[in-house]
mmCIF file of C-alpha atoms in Angstrom:
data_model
loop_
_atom_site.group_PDB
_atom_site.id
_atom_site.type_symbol
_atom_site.label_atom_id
_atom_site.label_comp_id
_atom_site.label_asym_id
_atom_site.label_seq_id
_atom_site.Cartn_x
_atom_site.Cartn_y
_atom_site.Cartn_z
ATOM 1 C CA UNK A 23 -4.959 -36.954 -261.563
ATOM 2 C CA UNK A 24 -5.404 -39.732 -263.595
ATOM 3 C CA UNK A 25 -5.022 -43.049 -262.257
ATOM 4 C CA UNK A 26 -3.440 -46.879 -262.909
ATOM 5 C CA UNK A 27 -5.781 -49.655 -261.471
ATOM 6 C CA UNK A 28 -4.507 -52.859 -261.022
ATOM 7 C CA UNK A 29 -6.391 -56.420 -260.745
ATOM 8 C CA UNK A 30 -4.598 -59.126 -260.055
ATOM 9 C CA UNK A 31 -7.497 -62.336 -260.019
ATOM 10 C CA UNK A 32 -6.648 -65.501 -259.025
ATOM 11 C CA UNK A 33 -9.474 -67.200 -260.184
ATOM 12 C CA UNK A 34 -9.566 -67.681 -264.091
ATOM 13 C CA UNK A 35 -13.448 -68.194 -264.012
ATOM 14 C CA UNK A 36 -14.114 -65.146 -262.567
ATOM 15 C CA UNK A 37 -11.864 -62.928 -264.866
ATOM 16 C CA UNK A 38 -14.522 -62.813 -267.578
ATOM 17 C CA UNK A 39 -16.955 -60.646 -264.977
ATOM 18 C CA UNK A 40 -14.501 -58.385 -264.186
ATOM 19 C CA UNK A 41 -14.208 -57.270 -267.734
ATOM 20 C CA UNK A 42 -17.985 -57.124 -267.702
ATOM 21 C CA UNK A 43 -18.288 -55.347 -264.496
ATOM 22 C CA UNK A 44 -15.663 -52.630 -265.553
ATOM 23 C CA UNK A 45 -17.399 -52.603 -268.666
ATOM 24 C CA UNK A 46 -20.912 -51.523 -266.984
ATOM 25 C CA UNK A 47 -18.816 -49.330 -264.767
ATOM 26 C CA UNK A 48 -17.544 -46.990 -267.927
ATOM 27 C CA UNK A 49 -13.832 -48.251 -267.270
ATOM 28 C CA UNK A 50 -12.531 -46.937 -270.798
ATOM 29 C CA UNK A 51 -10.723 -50.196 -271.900
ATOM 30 C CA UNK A 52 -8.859 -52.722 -269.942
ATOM 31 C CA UNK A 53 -5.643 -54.809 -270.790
ATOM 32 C CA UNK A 54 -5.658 -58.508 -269.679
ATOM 33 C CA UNK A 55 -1.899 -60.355 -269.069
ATOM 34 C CA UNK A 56 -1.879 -63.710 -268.457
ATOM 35 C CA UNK A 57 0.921 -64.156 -265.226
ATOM 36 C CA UNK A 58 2.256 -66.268 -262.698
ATOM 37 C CA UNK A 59 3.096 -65.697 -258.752
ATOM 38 C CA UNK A 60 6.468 -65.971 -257.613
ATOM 39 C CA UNK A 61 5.641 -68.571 -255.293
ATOM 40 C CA UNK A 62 4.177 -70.748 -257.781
ATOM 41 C CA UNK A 63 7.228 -70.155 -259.673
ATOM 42 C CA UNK A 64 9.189 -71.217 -256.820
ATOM 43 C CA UNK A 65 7.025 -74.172 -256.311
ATOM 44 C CA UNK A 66 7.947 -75.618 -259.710
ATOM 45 C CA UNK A 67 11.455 -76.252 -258.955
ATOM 46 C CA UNK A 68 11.119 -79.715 -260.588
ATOM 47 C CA UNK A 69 12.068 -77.746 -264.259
ATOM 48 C CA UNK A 70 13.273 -80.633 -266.357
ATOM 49 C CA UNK A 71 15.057 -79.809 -269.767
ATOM 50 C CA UNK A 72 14.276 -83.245 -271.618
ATOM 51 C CA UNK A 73 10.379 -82.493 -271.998
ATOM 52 C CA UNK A 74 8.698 -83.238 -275.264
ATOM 53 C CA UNK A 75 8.350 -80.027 -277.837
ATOM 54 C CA UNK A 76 4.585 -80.881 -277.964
ATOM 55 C CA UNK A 77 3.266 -81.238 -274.341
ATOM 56 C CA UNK A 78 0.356 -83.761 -273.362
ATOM 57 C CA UNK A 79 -2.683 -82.160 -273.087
ATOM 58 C CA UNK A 80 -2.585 -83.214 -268.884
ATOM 59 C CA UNK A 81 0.918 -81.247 -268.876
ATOM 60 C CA UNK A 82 -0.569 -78.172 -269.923
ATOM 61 C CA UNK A 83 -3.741 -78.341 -268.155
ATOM 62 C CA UNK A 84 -1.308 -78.520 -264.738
ATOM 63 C CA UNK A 85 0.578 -75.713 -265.754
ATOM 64 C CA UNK A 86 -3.001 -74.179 -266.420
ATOM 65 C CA UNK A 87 -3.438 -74.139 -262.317
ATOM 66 C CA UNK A 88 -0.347 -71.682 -262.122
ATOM 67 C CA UNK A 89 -2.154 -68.709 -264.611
ATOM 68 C CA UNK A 90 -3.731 -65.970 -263.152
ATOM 69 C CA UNK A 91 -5.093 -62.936 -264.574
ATOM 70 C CA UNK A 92 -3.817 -59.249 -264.506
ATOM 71 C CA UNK A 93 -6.519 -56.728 -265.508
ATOM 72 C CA UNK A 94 -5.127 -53.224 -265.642
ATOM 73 C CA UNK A 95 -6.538 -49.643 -267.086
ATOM 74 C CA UNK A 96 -6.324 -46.030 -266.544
ATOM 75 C CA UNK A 97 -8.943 -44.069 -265.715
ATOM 76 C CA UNK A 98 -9.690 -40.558 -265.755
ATOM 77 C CA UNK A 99 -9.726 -38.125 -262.404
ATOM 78 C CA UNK A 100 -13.011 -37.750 -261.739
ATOM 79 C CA UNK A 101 -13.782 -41.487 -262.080
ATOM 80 C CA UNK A 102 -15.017 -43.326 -258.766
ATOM 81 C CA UNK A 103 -12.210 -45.302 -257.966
ATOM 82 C CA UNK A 104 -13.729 -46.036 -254.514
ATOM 83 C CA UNK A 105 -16.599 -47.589 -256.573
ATOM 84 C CA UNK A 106 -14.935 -49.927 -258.918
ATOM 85 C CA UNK A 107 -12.622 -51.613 -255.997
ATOM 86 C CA UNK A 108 -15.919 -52.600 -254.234
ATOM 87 C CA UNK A 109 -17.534 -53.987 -256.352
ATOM 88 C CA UNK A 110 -14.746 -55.798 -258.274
ATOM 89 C CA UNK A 111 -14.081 -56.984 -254.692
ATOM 90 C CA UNK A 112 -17.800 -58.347 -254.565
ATOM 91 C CA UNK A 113 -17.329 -60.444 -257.251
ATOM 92 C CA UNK A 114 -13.862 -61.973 -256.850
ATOM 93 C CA UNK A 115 -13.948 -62.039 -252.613
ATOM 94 C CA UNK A 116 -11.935 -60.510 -249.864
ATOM 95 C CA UNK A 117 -8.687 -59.341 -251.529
ATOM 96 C CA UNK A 118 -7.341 -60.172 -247.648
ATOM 97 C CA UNK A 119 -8.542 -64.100 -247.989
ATOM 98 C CA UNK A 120 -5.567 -66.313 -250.174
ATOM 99 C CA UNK A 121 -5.894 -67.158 -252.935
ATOM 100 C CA UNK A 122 -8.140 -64.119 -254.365
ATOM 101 C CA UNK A 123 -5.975 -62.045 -255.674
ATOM 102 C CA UNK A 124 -4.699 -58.535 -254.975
ATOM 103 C CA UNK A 125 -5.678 -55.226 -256.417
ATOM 104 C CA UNK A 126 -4.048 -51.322 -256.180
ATOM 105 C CA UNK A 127 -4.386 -47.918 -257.518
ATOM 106 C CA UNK A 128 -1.810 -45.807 -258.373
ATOM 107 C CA UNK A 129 -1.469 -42.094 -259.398
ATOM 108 C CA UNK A 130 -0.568 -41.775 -263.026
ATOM 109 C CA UNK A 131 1.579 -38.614 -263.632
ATOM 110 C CA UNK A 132 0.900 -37.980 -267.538
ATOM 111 C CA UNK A 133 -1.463 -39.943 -269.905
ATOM 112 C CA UNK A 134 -1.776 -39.573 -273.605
ATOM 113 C CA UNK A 135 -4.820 -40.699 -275.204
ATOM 114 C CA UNK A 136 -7.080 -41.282 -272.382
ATOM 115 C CA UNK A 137 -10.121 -41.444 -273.892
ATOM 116 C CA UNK A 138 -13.835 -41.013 -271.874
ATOM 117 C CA UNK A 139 -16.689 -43.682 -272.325
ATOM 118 C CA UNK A 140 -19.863 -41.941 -273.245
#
C-alpha cells in the first residue's frame, strides 16, 4: 500500500537538505507548504488591524520566526519507509526534542499517478 509521509521541520535552514536527502533517497517528488503552529498562532494575540499595507522589512522578518516547513510525498509500497524517517531524523534531530519538528506516515488507500524514480 502506498503511503503519505509527512515532515513537519521546524528549522527553515535545514529544509533545503531534506529535499536533497529525499532526493538521493528516490522519494518521487515532494511538495513544500510554508505553515504555522497553533501555538505560535496563539502566541500572537497582539493582532492589530491599523498596520501599514507595506510592512517594514523588521515586521516581516519577526513574522519570519513563526514559518515552518511542511514537506509531504507519496511513495510507492515497496519503498523503505523505515529508511527515509532515519535519516531525515539525522539531519533535522530527535523528532521527541522541541522545537524539531514532527514527522508521520500514513497509509494511502488509492493513488493516481504515482510515478517511480529510476
Amino acid at each position: 500500500m502506498p503511503k503519505l509521509i509527512v515532515a513537519i521541520v521546524t528549522n527553515m535552514q535545514v529544509c533545503h537538505d531534506v529535499i536533497h536527502l529525499w532526493e538521493t533517497l528516490n522519494v518521487p517528488g515532494a511538495t513544500i507548504l510554508d505553515s504555522m503552529g497553533m501555538r505560535h498562532l496563539q502566541q500572537r494575540h497582539t493582532h492589530r488591524d491599523d498596520l501599514p499595507l507595506l510592512p517594514s522589512l523588521r515586521s516581516m522578518l519577526e513574522q519570519e520566526e513563526y514559518n515552518h516547513r511542511t514537506v509531504f510525498s507519496v511513495v510507492p509500497d515497496d519503498y523503505d519507509v523505515d529508511d527515509l524517517m532515519r535519516r531525515t531524523e539525522e539531519l533535522v534531530g530527535d523528532f521527541e526534542a522541541e522545537h524539531t519538528g514532527l514527522m508521520f506516515v500514513v497509509p494511502v488507500l488509492q493513488v493516481h499517478g504515482l510515478r517511480k524514480v529510476e
